[in-house]
Coordinates of C-alpha atoms in Angstrom, one line a residue:
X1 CA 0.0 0.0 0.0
X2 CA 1.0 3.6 -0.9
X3 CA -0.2 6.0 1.4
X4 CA 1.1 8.7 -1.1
X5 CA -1.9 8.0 -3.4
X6 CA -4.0 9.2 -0.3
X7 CA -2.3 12.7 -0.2
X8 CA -2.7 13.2 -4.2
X9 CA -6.3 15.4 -3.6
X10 CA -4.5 17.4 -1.2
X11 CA -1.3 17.5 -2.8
X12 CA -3.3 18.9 -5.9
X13 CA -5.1 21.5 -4.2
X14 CA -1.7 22.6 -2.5
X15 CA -0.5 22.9 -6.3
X16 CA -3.9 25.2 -7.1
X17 CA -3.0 27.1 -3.7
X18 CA 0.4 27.7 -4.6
X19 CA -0.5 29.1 -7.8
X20 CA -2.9 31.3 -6.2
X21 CA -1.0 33.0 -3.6
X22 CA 1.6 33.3 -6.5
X23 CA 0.0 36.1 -7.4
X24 CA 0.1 38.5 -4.2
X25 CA 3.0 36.4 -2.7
X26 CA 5.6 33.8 -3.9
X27 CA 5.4 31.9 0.0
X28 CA 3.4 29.2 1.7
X29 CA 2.9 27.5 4.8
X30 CA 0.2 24.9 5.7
X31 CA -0.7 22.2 7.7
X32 CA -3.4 19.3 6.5
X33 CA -5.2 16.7 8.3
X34 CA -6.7 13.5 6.6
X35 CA -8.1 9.9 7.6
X36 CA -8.5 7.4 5.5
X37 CA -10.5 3.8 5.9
X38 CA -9.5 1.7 3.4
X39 CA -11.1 -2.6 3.5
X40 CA -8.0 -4.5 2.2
X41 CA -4.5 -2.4 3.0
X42 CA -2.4 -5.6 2.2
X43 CA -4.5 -6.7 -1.3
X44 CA -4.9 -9.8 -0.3
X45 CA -7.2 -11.8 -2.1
X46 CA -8.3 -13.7 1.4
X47 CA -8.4 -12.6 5.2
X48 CA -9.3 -8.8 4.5
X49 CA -7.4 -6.6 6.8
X50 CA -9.1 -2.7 7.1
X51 CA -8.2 0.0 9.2
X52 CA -8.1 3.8 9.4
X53 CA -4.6 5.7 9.1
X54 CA -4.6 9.2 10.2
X55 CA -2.0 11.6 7.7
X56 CA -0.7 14.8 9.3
X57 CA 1.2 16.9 6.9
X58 CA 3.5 20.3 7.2
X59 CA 4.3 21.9 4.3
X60 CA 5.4 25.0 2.5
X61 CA 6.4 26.3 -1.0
X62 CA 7.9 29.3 -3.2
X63 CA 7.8 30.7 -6.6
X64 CA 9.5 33.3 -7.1
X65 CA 10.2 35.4 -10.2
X66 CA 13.9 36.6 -9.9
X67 CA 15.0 38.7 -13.1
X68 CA 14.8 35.7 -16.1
X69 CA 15.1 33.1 -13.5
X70 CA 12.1 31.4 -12.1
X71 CA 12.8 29.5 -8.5
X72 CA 10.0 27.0 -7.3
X73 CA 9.9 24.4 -4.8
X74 CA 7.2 22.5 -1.9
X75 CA 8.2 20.2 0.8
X76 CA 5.8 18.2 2.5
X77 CA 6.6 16.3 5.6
X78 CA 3.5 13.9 6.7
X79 CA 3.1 11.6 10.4
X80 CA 1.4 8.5 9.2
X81 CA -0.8 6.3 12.0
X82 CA -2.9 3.5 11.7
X83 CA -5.5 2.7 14.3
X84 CA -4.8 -1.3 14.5
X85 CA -1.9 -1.9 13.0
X86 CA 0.8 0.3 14.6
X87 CA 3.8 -1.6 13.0
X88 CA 3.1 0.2 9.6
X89 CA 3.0 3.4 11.1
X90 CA 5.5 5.9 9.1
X91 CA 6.8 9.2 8.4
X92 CA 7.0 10.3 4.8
X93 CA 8.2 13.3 3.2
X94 CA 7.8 14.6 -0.5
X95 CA 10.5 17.7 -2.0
X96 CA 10.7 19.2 -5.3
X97 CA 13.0 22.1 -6.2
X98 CA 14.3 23.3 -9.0
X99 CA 15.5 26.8 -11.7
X100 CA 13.9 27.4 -14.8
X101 CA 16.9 29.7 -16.2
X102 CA 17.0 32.0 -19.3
X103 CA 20.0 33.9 -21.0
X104 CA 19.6 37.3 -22.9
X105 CA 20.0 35.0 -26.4
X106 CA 17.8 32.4 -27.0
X107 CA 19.5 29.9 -24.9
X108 CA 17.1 28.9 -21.5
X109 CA 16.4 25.3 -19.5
X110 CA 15.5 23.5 -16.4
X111 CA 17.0 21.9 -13.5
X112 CA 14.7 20.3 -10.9
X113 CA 15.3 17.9 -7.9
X114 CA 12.3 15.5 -6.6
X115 CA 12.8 13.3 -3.5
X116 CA 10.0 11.3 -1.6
X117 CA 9.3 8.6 1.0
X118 CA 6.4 6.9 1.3
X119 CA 4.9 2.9 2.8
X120 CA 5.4 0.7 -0.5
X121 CA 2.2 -0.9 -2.1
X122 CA 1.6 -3.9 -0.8
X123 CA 0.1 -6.0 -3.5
X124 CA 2.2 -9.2 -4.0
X125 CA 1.1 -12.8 -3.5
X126 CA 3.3 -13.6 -0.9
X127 CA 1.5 -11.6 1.5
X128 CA 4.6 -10.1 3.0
X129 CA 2.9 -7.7 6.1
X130 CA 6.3 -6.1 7.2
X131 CA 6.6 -2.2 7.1
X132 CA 8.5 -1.8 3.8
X133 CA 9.6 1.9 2.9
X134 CA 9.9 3.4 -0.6
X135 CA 12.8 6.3 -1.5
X136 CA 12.3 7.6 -4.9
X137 CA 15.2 10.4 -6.1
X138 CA 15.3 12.0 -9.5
X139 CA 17.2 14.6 -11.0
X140 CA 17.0 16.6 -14.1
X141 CA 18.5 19.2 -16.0
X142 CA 17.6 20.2 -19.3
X143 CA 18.6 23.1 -21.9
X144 CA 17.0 24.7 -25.0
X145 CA 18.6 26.4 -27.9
X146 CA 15.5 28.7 -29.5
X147 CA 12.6 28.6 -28.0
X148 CA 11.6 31.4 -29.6
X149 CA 12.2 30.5 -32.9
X150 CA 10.8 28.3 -35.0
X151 CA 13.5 25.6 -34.2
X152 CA 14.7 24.4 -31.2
X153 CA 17.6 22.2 -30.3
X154 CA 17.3 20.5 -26.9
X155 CA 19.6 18.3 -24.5
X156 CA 18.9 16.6 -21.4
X157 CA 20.1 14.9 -18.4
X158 CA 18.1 12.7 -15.6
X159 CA 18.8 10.2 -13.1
X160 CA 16.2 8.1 -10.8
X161 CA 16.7 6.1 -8.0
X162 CA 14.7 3.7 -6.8
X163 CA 15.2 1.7 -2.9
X164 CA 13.1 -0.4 -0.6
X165 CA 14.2 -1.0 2.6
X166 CA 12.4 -4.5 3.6
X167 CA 15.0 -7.4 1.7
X168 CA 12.3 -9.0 0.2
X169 CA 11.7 -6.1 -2.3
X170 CA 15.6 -5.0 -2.9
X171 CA 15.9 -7.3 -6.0
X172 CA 13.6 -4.1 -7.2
X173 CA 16.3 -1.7 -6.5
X174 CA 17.4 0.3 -9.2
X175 CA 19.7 3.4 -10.5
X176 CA 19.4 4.9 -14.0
X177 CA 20.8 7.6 -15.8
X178 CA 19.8 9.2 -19.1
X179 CA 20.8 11.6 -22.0
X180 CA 19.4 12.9 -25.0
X181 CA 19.0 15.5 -27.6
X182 CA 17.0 16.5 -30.3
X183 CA 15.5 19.0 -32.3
X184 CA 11.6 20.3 -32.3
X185 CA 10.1 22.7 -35.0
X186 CA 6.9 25.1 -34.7
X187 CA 4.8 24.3 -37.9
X188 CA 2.2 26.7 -36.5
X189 CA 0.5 28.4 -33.3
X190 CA -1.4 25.1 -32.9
X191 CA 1.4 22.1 -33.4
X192 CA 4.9 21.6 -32.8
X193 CA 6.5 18.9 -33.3
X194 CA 10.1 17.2 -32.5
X195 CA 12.2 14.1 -32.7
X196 CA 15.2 13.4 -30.6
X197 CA 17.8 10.3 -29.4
X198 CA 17.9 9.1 -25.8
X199 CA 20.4 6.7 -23.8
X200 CA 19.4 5.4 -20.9
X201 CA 21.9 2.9 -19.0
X202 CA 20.7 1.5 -15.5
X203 CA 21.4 -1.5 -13.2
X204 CA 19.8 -3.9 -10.5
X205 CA 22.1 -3.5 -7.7
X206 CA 21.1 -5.8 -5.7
X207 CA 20.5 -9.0 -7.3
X208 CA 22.4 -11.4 -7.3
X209 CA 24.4 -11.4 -10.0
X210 CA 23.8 -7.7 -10.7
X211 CA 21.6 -7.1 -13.6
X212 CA 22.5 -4.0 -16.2
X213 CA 20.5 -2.7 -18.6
X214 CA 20.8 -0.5 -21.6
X215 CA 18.3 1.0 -23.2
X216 CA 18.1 3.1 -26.4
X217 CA 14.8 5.2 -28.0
X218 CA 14.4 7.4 -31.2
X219 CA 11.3 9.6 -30.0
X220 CA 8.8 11.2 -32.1
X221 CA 6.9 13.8 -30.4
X222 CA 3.8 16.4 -30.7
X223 CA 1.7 19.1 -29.3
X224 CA -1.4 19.8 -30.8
X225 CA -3.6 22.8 -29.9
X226 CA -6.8 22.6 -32.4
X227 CA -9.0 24.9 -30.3
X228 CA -8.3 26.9 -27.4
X229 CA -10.3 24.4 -25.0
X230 CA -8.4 21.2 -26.2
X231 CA -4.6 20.4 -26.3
X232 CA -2.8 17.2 -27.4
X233 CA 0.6 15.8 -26.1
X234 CA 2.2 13.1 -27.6
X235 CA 5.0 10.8 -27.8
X236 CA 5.5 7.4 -30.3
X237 CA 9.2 5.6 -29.5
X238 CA 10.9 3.0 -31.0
X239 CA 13.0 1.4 -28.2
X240 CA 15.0 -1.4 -27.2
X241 CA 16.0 -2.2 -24.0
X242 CA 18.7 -5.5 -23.3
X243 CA 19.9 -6.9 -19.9
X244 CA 23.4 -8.5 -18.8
X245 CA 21.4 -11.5 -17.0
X246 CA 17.8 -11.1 -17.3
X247 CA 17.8 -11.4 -20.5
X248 CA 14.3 -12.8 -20.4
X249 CA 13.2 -8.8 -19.7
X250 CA 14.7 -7.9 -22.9
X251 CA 12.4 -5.5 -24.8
X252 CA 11.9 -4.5 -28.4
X253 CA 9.1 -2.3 -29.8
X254 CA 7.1 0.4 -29.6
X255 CA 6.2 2.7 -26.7
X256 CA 5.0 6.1 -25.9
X257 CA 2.0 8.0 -24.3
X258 CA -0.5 10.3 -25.5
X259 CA -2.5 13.2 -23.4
X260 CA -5.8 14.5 -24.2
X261 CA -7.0 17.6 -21.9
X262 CA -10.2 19.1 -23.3
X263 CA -12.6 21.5 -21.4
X264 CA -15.8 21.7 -23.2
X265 CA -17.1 23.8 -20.9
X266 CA -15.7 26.8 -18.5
X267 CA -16.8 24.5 -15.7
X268 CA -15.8 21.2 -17.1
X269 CA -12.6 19.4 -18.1
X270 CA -11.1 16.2 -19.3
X271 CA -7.6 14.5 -18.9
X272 CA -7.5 11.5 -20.4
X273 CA -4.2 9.9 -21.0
X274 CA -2.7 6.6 -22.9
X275 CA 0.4 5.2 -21.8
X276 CA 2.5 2.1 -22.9
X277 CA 6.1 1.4 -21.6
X278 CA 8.5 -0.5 -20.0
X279 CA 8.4 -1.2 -15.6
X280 CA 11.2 1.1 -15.0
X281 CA 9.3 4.1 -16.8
X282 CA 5.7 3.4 -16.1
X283 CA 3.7 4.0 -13.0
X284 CA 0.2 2.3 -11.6
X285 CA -1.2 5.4 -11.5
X286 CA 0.4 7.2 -14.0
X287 CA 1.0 10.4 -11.6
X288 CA 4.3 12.0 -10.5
X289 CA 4.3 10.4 -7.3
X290 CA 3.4 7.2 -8.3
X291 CA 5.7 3.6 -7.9
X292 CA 6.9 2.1 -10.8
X293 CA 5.9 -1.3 -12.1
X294 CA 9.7 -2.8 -11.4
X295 CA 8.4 -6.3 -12.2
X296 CA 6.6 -5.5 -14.9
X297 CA 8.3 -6.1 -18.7
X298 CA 5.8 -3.8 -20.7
X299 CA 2.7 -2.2 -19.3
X300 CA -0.2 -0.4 -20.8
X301 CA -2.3 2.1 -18.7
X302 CA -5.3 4.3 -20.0
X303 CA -7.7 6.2 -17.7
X304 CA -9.3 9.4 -17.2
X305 CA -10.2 12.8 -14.6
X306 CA -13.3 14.6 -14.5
X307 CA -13.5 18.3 -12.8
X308 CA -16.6 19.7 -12.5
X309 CA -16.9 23.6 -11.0
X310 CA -19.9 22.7 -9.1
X311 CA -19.8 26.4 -7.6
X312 CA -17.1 29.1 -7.3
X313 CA -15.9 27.0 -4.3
X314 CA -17.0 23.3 -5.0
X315 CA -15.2 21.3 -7.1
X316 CA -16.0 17.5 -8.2
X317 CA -13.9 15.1 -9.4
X318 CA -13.9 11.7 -10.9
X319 CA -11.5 9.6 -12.4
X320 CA -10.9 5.9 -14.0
X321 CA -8.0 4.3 -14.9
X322 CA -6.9 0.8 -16.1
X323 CA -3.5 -1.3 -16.3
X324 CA -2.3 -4.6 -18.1
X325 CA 0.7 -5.3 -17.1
X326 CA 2.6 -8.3 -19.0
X327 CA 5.4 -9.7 -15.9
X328 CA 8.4 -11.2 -15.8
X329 CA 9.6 -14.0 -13.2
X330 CA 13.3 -12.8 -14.2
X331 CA 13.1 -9.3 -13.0
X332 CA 12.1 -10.8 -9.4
X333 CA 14.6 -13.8 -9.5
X334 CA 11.4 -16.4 -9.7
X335 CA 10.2 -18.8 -12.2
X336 CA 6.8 -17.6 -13.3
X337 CA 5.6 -15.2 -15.5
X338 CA 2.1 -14.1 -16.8
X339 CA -0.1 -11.0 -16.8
X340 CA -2.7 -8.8 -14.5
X341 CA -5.5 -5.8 -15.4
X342 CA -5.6 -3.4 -12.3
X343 CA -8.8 -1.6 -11.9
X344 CA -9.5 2.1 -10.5
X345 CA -12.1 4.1 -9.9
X346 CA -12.6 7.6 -8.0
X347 CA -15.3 10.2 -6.6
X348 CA -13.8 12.9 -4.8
X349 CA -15.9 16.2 -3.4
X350 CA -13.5 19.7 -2.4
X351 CA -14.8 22.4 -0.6
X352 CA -12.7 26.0 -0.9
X353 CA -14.7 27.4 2.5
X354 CA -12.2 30.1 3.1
X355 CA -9.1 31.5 1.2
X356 CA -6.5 29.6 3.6
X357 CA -9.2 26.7 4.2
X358 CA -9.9 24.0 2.3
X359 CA -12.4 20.4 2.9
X360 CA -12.7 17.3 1.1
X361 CA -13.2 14.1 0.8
X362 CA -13.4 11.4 -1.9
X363 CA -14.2 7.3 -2.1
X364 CA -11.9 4.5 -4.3
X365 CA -12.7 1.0 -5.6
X366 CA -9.5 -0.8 -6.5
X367 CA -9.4 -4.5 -8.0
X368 CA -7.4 -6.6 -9.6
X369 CA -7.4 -10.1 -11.6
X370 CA -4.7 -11.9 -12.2
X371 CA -2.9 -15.0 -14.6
X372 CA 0.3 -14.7 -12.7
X373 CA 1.8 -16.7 -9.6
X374 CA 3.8 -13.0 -9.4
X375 CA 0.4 -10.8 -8.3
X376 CA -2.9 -12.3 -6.6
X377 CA -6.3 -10.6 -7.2
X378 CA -7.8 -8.0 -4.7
X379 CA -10.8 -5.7 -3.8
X380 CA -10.3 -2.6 -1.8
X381 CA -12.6 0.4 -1.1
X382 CA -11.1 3.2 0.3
X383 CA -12.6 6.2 1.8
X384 CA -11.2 9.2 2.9
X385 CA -11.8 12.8 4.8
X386 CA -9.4 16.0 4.5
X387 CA -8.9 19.5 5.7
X388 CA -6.1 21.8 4.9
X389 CA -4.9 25.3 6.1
X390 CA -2.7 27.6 4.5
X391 CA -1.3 30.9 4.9
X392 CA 0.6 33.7 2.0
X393 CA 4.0 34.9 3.7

């Protein structure tokens, strides 16, 4: 289980608070309160356990305009209890910092920093109830040649890292680091589009023998603007991905992921999105904060979020998503492999009842099936409460 997932609505309005008191100041301060029920926190398909965690959060953020430069970052720091089952209680914390930086030519980029801790998903068959903890680090850099041109040349840098603590999940471990460059062109106000090379070289640390990978992509990308309510993101790769040892992970073909976000309406709007890639690129969820699918050889995810502006200070959400993910007994060091389709599907309710204050809450089906000895079939409901209060510096 991922008690991250549970802090996404508030996390999101934090975002849509931030950007707010951007305007009047670039500072913020809050402190948030949820509790969340949830039927089935091991996904297990038998013996059901529920209970209730309580999430207290801290947490604070800037952006801030300085010259050309823009400076942004949040920190969130959250006390997670459960009622009956104390040995999973946890702190995690969530940081993101980073410089969008501009020259007086045309030359401009991006660095940016993510770090978060959370309680890993539990949702293997082996049933494993010990408290295992997730670290997830990333770094970026990027820079741009154009921009304001018709042609830009771009070059980037990242590197993840991935670490559980409990040893039964370390064979998941993993580093990565990637590079590549390409070139985009704007055809017109409403599409641009761009090809570029990436390198990506990572390793399994902890296995035993150490597994490295390499991987290598030629990616084709778009944005599409047909009207000024609806806005398309894509991306179509070729890749190829081979392993020193499991080579039984090795993957040729075609991935990529596609964004639709349309607001028919000044009330109403649509995210849908279409993802397809390998288990160190893809996540359940398909949000920033999400875990990847580390045992998983090639996954497909498709799902999609419905606001509604009920009033000027109610907002309603909904959303549905669903996975397929194709495993692989030799990422996990077993000897079975097969396939599971994850199912999601939330309501959520938020109530802006002052500037600083801010209520919610929202309900969650999740369920799985499964043709794999490597995940086991679940139901969980989850329900959860939240209120949040935060203050312009």
């Amino acid at each position: 289980m991922q008690l991250r997932t549970r802090l996404l609505p508030i996390a999101a309005a934090l975002c849509a608070a931030g950007g707010a008191h951007a305007q009047s100041t670039p500072y913020y301060i809050g402190v948030s309160q949820s509790f969340t029920h949830e039927s089935n926190i091991y996904r297990t398909r038998n013996n059901e356990v529920s209970d209730t965690i309580s999430t207290t959060s801290l947490f604070g953020g800037v952006d801030q305009m300085v010259g050309r430069q823009r400076v942004y970052g949040n920190a969130t720091v959250s006390a997670n209890k459960f009622l009956d089952n104390g040995s999973l209680d946890n702190t995690g914390y969530g940081l993101k910092a980073g410089v969008d930086w501009a020259t007086i030519e045309r030359i401009s980029g991006t660095v940016e920093l993510n770090a978060n801790q959370s309680l890993a998903r539990y949702e293997n068959s082996a049933g494993n109830s010990d408290k295992n903890t997730l670290r997830d680090l990333s770094f970026r850099a990027v820079a741009r040649v154009g921009v304001v041109t018709r042609l830009t040349a771009e070059t980037g840098y990242t590197y993840r890292r991935v670490d559980y603590s409990l040893n039964a999940y370390r064979a998941r471990n993993f580093d990565q680091n990637a590079v590549s460059a390409g070139l985009r062109y704007r055809f017109s106000g409403a599409l641009t589009a761009g090809a570029a090379l990436r390198f990506t070289k990572g390793e399994y640390p902890d296995r035993n023998p150490r597994d490295e990978y390499d991987r290598r992509d030629i990616d084709f990308t778009a944005t599409w603007t047909p009207t000024g309510n609806s806005s398309v993101n894509g991306r179509v790769s070729l890749s190829d991905t081979s392993h020193s040892v499991a080579s039984n992970a090795d993957f040729s073909g075609v991935t990529g992921d596609l964004t639709w976000d349309w607001r028919p309406t000044g009330k109403l709007r649509f995210v849908t999105s279409l993802t397809r890639d390998t288990g160190e690129e893809i996540s359940l969820l398909g949000g920033s904060a999400d875990q990847v699918l580390t045992n998983s050889r090639i996954s497909t995810s498709i799902g999609t979020r419905a606001t509604y502006e009920v009033t000027s200070k109610v907002v309603a959400d909904a959303s549905v998503r669903y996975v397929h993910r194709k495993l692989d007994a030799s990422l996990l060091n077993l000897s079975a492999d097969g396939g599971d389709n994850t199912r999601f599907v939330t309501l959520g309710l938020r109530w802006m009842a002052m500037r600083s204050l801010t209520l919610g809450c929202s309900v969650g089906y999740e369920s799985r099936t499964s043709s794999s000895t490597l995940s086991a079939p679940y139901d969980t409901r989850t329900a959860s409460c939240y209120g949040q209060f935060a203050l312009q510096l």
